[in-house]
């Protein structure tokens, strides 16, 4: 079980909170207006915090220091970005995502290494896939037979600096491309994994859980 903090208790924030709670995680949800918490079901057992989502004291009340992930899904682009930066840079939350209504701004923030989801292609599923690594392996694309899937892969930070070829050998996958500074990059034999990269790889569907488990751990020393 992990702890998740959500900023914004709109329709989607409530959906995220319910989905994460149903999966057995602990959840805290922040909103400036305590009336927004009416969107939560009566049996919701998570923490409800009234306050500004980028205020440090408010975030502390939500347990952000112990959070596995933080999702800013309020109606304000600036608030979402600011809160995401505070969560990542001040409290060192390992997984963050911000909803951005302006696709142009979303691209800029993506280049700065802030994971974003533009509203034009936004859904609760897109956010979950960025804060729950195991969700990545649901895949963006499956070939017609259904045996292979193209998926975003979450790697342990200890993989930074290691060659992509080592990642492929360790997990028996084929890296199709990287997202680096917001742009797609085709891998070359000399490339290494960098901090902020998103790895997109082809793998066998039945090995999804195994691949996620292997790469969520630090790499073994190669002999």
C-alpha positions as YAML, in Angstrom:
chain: A
units: angstrom
residues:
- id: 1
  name: UNK
  ca: [0.00, 0.00, 0.00]
- id: 2
  name: UNK
  ca: [1.28, 3.46, -0.92]
- id: 3
  name: UNK
  ca: [0.17, 6.99, -0.03]
- id: 4
  name: UNK
  ca: [-1.12, 9.32, -2.76]
- id: 5
  name: UNK
  ca: [-1.89, 13.03, -2.58]
- id: 6
  name: UNK
  ca: [-4.33, 14.61, -5.03]
- id: 7
  name: UNK
  ca: [-4.81, 18.35, -5.45]
- id: 8
  name: UNK
  ca: [-8.27, 19.27, -6.74]
- id: 9
  name: UNK
  ca: [-11.50, 17.54, -5.81]
- id: 10
  name: UNK
  ca: [-13.33, 18.06, -9.06]
- id: 11
  name: UNK
  ca: [-14.96, 15.22, -10.94]
- id: 12
  name: UNK
  ca: [-11.61, 13.77, -11.97]
- id: 13
  name: UNK
  ca: [-9.87, 14.29, -8.66]
- id: 14
  name: UNK
  ca: [-12.69, 12.41, -6.97]
- id: 15
  name: UNK
  ca: [-12.44, 9.64, -9.57]
- id: 16
  name: UNK
  ca: [-8.72, 9.30, -8.93]
- id: 17
  name: UNK
  ca: [-9.27, 9.23, -5.17]
- id: 18
  name: UNK
  ca: [-11.88, 6.48, -5.43]
- id: 19
  name: UNK
  ca: [-9.80, 4.43, -7.86]
- id: 20
  name: UNK
  ca: [-6.69, 4.58, -5.69]
- id: 21
  name: UNK
  ca: [-8.62, 3.79, -2.53]
- id: 22
  name: UNK
  ca: [-10.28, 0.82, -4.23]
- id: 23
  name: UNK
  ca: [-6.81, -0.45, -5.13]
- id: 24
  name: UNK
  ca: [-5.92, -0.51, -1.42]
- id: 25
  name: UNK
  ca: [-3.85, 2.68, -1.23]
- id: 26
  name: UNK
  ca: [-4.15, 5.53, 1.25]
- id: 27
  name: UNK
  ca: [-5.28, 8.84, -0.24]
- id: 28
  name: UNK
  ca: [-5.34, 12.49, 0.78]
- id: 29
  name: UNK
  ca: [-7.20, 15.01, -1.36]
- id: 30
  name: UNK
  ca: [-6.76, 18.79, -1.19]
- id: 31
  name: UNK
  ca: [-9.17, 21.50, -2.27]
- id: 32
  name: UNK
  ca: [-9.60, 25.18, -1.41]
- id: 33
  name: UNK
  ca: [-13.36, 24.76, -1.12]
- id: 34
  name: UNK
  ca: [-14.50, 22.18, 1.40]
- id: 35
  name: UNK
  ca: [-17.80, 21.91, -0.48]
- id: 36
  name: UNK
  ca: [-15.88, 20.14, -3.24]
- id: 37
  name: UNK
  ca: [-15.50, 17.11, -0.97]
- id: 38
  name: UNK
  ca: [-19.22, 16.43, -1.51]
- id: 39
  name: UNK
  ca: [-18.12, 14.74, -4.74]
- id: 40
  name: UNK
  ca: [-16.49, 12.00, -2.69]
- id: 41
  name: UNK
  ca: [-18.60, 8.99, -1.88]
- id: 42
  name: UNK
  ca: [-19.94, 8.65, 1.64]
- id: 43
  name: UNK
  ca: [-17.62, 5.75, 2.43]
- id: 44
  name: UNK
  ca: [-14.43, 7.51, 1.41]
- id: 45
  name: UNK
  ca: [-11.91, 6.98, 4.20]
- id: 46
  name: UNK
  ca: [-9.06, 9.13, 2.91]
- id: 47
  name: UNK
  ca: [-7.87, 12.45, 4.28]
- id: 48
  name: UNK
  ca: [-9.69, 15.63, 3.18]
- id: 49
  name: UNK
  ca: [-7.55, 18.74, 3.49]
- id: 50
  name: UNK
  ca: [-8.98, 22.22, 2.93]
- id: 51
  name: UNK
  ca: [-6.34, 24.65, 1.70]
- id: 52
  name: UNK
  ca: [-4.19, 25.85, -1.18]
- id: 53
  name: UNK
  ca: [-2.54, 22.90, -2.84]
- id: 54
  name: UNK
  ca: [0.87, 24.51, -3.28]
- id: 55
  name: UNK
  ca: [1.08, 25.74, 0.31]
- id: 56
  name: UNK
  ca: [3.71, 23.75, 2.19]
- id: 57
  name: UNK
  ca: [1.71, 23.47, 5.40]
- id: 58
  name: UNK
  ca: [-1.32, 22.26, 3.47]
- id: 59
  name: UNK
  ca: [0.81, 19.66, 1.71]
- id: 60
  name: UNK
  ca: [2.28, 18.54, 5.02]
- id: 61
  name: UNK
  ca: [-1.24, 18.05, 6.40]
- id: 62
  name: UNK
  ca: [-1.93, 15.82, 3.41]
- id: 63
  name: UNK
  ca: [1.11, 13.70, 4.22]
- id: 64
  name: UNK
  ca: [3.07, 14.67, 1.13]
- id: 65
  name: UNK
  ca: [6.40, 13.91, 2.84]
- id: 66
  name: UNK
  ca: [5.42, 10.23, 2.81]
- id: 67
  name: UNK
  ca: [3.68, 10.26, -0.56]
- id: 68
  name: UNK
  ca: [4.56, 7.85, -3.33]
- id: 69
  name: UNK
  ca: [2.93, 10.17, -5.87]
- id: 70
  name: UNK
  ca: [1.27, 13.56, -6.24]
- id: 71
  name: UNK
  ca: [-1.30, 14.53, -8.87]
- id: 72
  name: UNK
  ca: [-2.34, 18.17, -9.40]
- id: 73
  name: UNK
  ca: [-5.66, 18.14, -11.24]
- id: 74
  name: UNK
  ca: [-7.29, 21.43, -10.23]
- id: 75
  name: UNK
  ca: [-8.77, 23.82, -12.80]
- id: 76
  name: UNK
  ca: [-5.76, 26.16, -12.77]
- id: 77
  name: UNK
  ca: [-2.65, 25.57, -14.86]
- id: 78
  name: UNK
  ca: [-0.41, 27.80, -12.74]
- id: 79
  name: UNK
  ca: [-1.58, 26.24, -9.49]
- id: 80
  name: UNK
  ca: [-1.07, 22.73, -10.84]
- id: 81
  name: UNK
  ca: [2.46, 23.44, -12.03]
- id: 82
  name: UNK
  ca: [3.46, 25.27, -8.87]
- id: 83
  name: UNK
  ca: [2.08, 22.55, -6.61]
- id: 84
  name: UNK
  ca: [3.79, 19.84, -8.66]
- id: 85
  name: UNK
  ca: [7.13, 21.62, -8.42]
- id: 86
  name: UNK
  ca: [6.79, 22.05, -4.66]
- id: 87
  name: UNK
  ca: [5.90, 18.37, -4.25]
- id: 88
  name: UNK
  ca: [8.85, 17.26, -6.33]
- id: 89
  name: UNK
  ca: [11.53, 19.80, -5.42]
- id: 90
  name: UNK
  ca: [10.72, 20.47, -1.75]
- id: 91
  name: UNK
  ca: [9.26, 17.17, -0.61]
- id: 92
  name: UNK
  ca: [10.99, 14.92, -3.17]
- id: 93
  name: UNK
  ca: [7.86, 13.01, -4.13]
- id: 94
  name: UNK
  ca: [9.10, 10.44, -6.66]
- id: 95
  name: UNK
  ca: [6.09, 10.47, -9.01]
- id: 96
  name: UNK
  ca: [4.26, 13.68, -9.94]
- id: 97
  name: UNK
  ca: [1.91, 14.77, -12.69]
- id: 98
  name: UNK
  ca: [0.12, 18.04, -13.49]
- id: 99
  name: UNK
  ca: [-2.94, 18.61, -15.62]
- id: 100
  name: UNK
  ca: [-2.47, 21.51, -18.03]
- id: 101
  name: UNK
  ca: [-5.26, 23.01, -20.13]
- id: 102
  name: UNK
  ca: [-2.95, 24.80, -22.56]
- id: 103
  name: UNK
  ca: [-1.20, 22.17, -24.75]
- id: 104
  name: UNK
  ca: [1.55, 24.64, -25.68]
- id: 105
  name: UNK
  ca: [2.42, 25.25, -22.05]
- id: 106
  name: UNK
  ca: [2.20, 21.53, -21.35]
- id: 107
  name: UNK
  ca: [4.93, 20.92, -23.91]
- id: 108
  name: UNK
  ca: [7.16, 23.57, -22.31]
- id: 109
  name: UNK
  ca: [6.78, 22.06, -18.86]
- id: 110
  name: UNK
  ca: [7.36, 18.58, -20.26]
- id: 111
  name: UNK
  ca: [10.68, 19.80, -21.65]
- id: 112
  name: UNK
  ca: [11.56, 21.04, -18.16]
- id: 113
  name: UNK
  ca: [11.01, 17.55, -16.85]
- id: 114
  name: UNK
  ca: [7.59, 18.11, -15.28]
- id: 115
  name: UNK
  ca: [5.22, 15.30, -16.34]
- id: 116
  name: UNK
  ca: [2.02, 16.84, -17.67]
- id: 117
  name: UNK
  ca: [-1.23, 15.76, -19.26]
- id: 118
  name: UNK
  ca: [-2.86, 18.31, -21.55]
- id: 119
  name: UNK
  ca: [-6.61, 18.62, -21.06]
- id: 120
  name: UNK
  ca: [-7.33, 17.96, -24.73]
- id: 121
  name: UNK
  ca: [-6.16, 14.38, -24.27]
- id: 122
  name: UNK
  ca: [-6.63, 14.14, -20.55]
- id: 123
  name: UNK
  ca: [-8.45, 11.47, -18.57]
- id: 124
  name: UNK
  ca: [-8.18, 9.88, -15.14]
- id: 125
  name: UNK
  ca: [-6.55, 6.89, -16.82]
- id: 126
  name: UNK
  ca: [-3.78, 9.07, -18.26]
- id: 127
  name: UNK
  ca: [-2.99, 10.45, -14.82]
- id: 128
  name: UNK
  ca: [-3.04, 7.02, -13.18]
- id: 129
  name: UNK
  ca: [-0.59, 5.72, -15.76]
- id: 130
  name: UNK
  ca: [1.90, 8.35, -14.66]
- id: 131
  name: UNK
  ca: [1.60, 7.87, -10.90]
- id: 132
  name: UNK
  ca: [1.06, 4.11, -10.78]
- id: 133
  name: UNK
  ca: [3.98, 2.50, -12.63]
- id: 134
  name: UNK
  ca: [2.24, -0.86, -12.92]
- id: 135
  name: UNK
  ca: [-0.48, 0.87, -14.93]
- id: 136
  name: UNK
  ca: [2.04, 1.77, -17.62]
- id: 137
  name: UNK
  ca: [2.18, -1.83, -18.70]
- id: 138
  name: UNK
  ca: [-1.44, -1.77, -19.77]
- id: 139
  name: UNK
  ca: [0.18, -0.49, -22.94]
- id: 140
  name: UNK
  ca: [-0.29, 2.19, -25.57]
- id: 141
  name: UNK
  ca: [-0.45, -0.25, -28.47]
- id: 142
  name: UNK
  ca: [-0.90, -3.97, -29.06]
- id: 143
  name: UNK
  ca: [-0.02, -5.70, -32.30]
- id: 144
  name: UNK
  ca: [-2.87, -7.64, -33.98]
- id: 145
  name: UNK
  ca: [-2.14, -11.02, -32.38]
- id: 146
  name: UNK
  ca: [-2.34, -9.43, -28.93]
- id: 147
  name: UNK
  ca: [0.93, -11.03, -27.82]
- id: 148
  name: UNK
  ca: [3.11, -7.91, -27.90]
- id: 149
  name: UNK
  ca: [2.48, -4.58, -26.24]
- id: 150
  name: UNK
  ca: [4.19, -1.18, -26.53]
- id: 151
  name: UNK
  ca: [4.28, 0.25, -23.01]
- id: 152
  name: UNK
  ca: [5.85, 2.97, -20.90]
- id: 153
  name: UNK
  ca: [8.32, 1.39, -18.49]
- id: 154
  name: UNK
  ca: [9.10, 2.75, -15.02]
- id: 155
  name: UNK
  ca: [12.74, 2.32, -14.03]
- id: 156
  name: UNK
  ca: [14.45, 2.56, -10.66]
- id: 157
  name: UNK
  ca: [16.54, 5.78, -10.48]
- id: 158
  name: UNK
  ca: [19.66, 3.62, -10.13]
- id: 159
  name: UNK
  ca: [19.38, 2.83, -13.86]
- id: 160
  name: UNK
  ca: [20.39, 6.43, -14.72]
- id: 161
  name: UNK
  ca: [23.66, 6.36, -16.65]
- id: 162
  name: UNK
  ca: [23.33, 2.73, -17.71]
- id: 163
  name: UNK
  ca: [23.25, 1.84, -21.43]
- id: 164
  name: UNK
  ca: [19.86, 1.19, -22.97]
- id: 165
  name: UNK
  ca: [21.24, -2.10, -24.26]
- id: 166
  name: UNK
  ca: [21.79, -3.20, -20.65]
- id: 167
  name: UNK
  ca: [18.15, -2.43, -19.85]
- id: 168
  name: UNK
  ca: [17.05, -4.49, -22.84]
- id: 169
  name: UNK
  ca: [19.19, -7.45, -21.79]
- id: 170
  name: UNK
  ca: [18.12, -7.28, -18.15]
- id: 171
  name: UNK
  ca: [14.40, -7.39, -18.94]
- id: 172
  name: UNK
  ca: [14.41, -9.08, -22.36]
- id: 173
  name: UNK
  ca: [12.59, -6.17, -24.00]
- id: 174
  name: UNK
  ca: [13.15, -3.99, -27.06]
- id: 175
  name: UNK
  ca: [13.21, -0.23, -26.45]
- id: 176
  name: UNK
  ca: [11.26, 1.40, -29.27]
- id: 177
  name: UNK
  ca: [11.86, 5.03, -28.36]
- id: 178
  name: UNK
  ca: [12.47, 7.47, -25.50]
- id: 179
  name: UNK
  ca: [10.70, 10.65, -24.55]
- id: 180
  name: UNK
  ca: [13.50, 13.04, -23.61]
- id: 181
  name: UNK
  ca: [12.82, 16.71, -22.76]
- id: 182
  name: UNK
  ca: [9.34, 16.30, -24.22]
- id: 183
  name: UNK
  ca: [10.48, 14.94, -27.58]
- id: 184
  name: UNK
  ca: [10.53, 11.43, -29.00]
- id: 185
  name: UNK
  ca: [14.03, 10.05, -29.58]
- id: 186
  name: UNK
  ca: [14.98, 6.84, -31.39]
- id: 187
  name: UNK
  ca: [17.55, 4.85, -29.39]
- id: 188
  name: UNK
  ca: [21.06, 4.20, -30.64]
- id: 189
  name: UNK
  ca: [23.52, 1.55, -29.39]
- id: 190
  name: UNK
  ca: [25.58, 4.24, -27.62]
- id: 191
  name: UNK
  ca: [22.66, 5.78, -25.69]
- id: 192
  name: UNK
  ca: [22.27, 5.62, -21.92]
- id: 193
  name: UNK
  ca: [19.22, 6.16, -19.77]
- id: 194
  name: UNK
  ca: [19.03, 9.72, -18.42]
- id: 195
  name: UNK
  ca: [17.15, 11.24, -15.50]
- id: 196
  name: UNK
  ca: [13.73, 12.34, -16.75]
- id: 197
  name: UNK
  ca: [13.61, 9.92, -19.68]
- id: 198
  name: UNK
  ca: [10.44, 7.98, -20.37]
- id: 199
  name: UNK
  ca: [11.16, 4.57, -21.85]
- id: 200
  name: UNK
  ca: [8.73, 3.03, -24.33]
- id: 201
  name: UNK
  ca: [9.39, -0.64, -25.01]
- id: 202
  name: UNK
  ca: [7.93, -3.63, -26.81]
- id: 203
  name: UNK
  ca: [7.46, -6.72, -24.68]
- id: 204
  name: UNK
  ca: [5.36, -9.86, -24.44]
- id: 205
  name: UNK
  ca: [2.06, -9.24, -22.71]
- id: 206
  name: UNK
  ca: [2.43, -12.21, -20.37]
- id: 207
  name: UNK
  ca: [5.74, -10.81, -19.10]
- id: 208
  name: UNK
  ca: [4.34, -7.39, -18.14]
- id: 209
  name: UNK
  ca: [4.39, -8.00, -14.39]
- id: 210
  name: UNK
  ca: [7.84, -9.60, -14.54]
- id: 211
  name: UNK
  ca: [9.31, -6.69, -16.53]
- id: 212
  name: UNK
  ca: [7.81, -4.14, -14.15]
- id: 213
  name: UNK
  ca: [9.29, -6.03, -11.19]
- id: 214
  name: UNK
  ca: [12.75, -6.36, -12.75]
- id: 215
  name: UNK
  ca: [13.14, -2.72, -13.74]
- id: 216
  name: UNK
  ca: [11.65, -1.32, -10.55]
- id: 217
  name: UNK
  ca: [14.81, -2.57, -8.82]
- id: 218
  name: UNK
  ca: [18.38, -1.31, -9.10]
- id: 219
  name: UNK
  ca: [20.40, -3.03, -11.84]
- id: 220
  name: UNK
  ca: [22.61, -5.98, -11.04]
- id: 221
  name: UNK
  ca: [26.29, -5.58, -11.68]
- id: 222
  name: UNK
  ca: [27.20, -7.10, -15.01]
- id: 223
  name: UNK
  ca: [30.13, -9.49, -14.95]
...
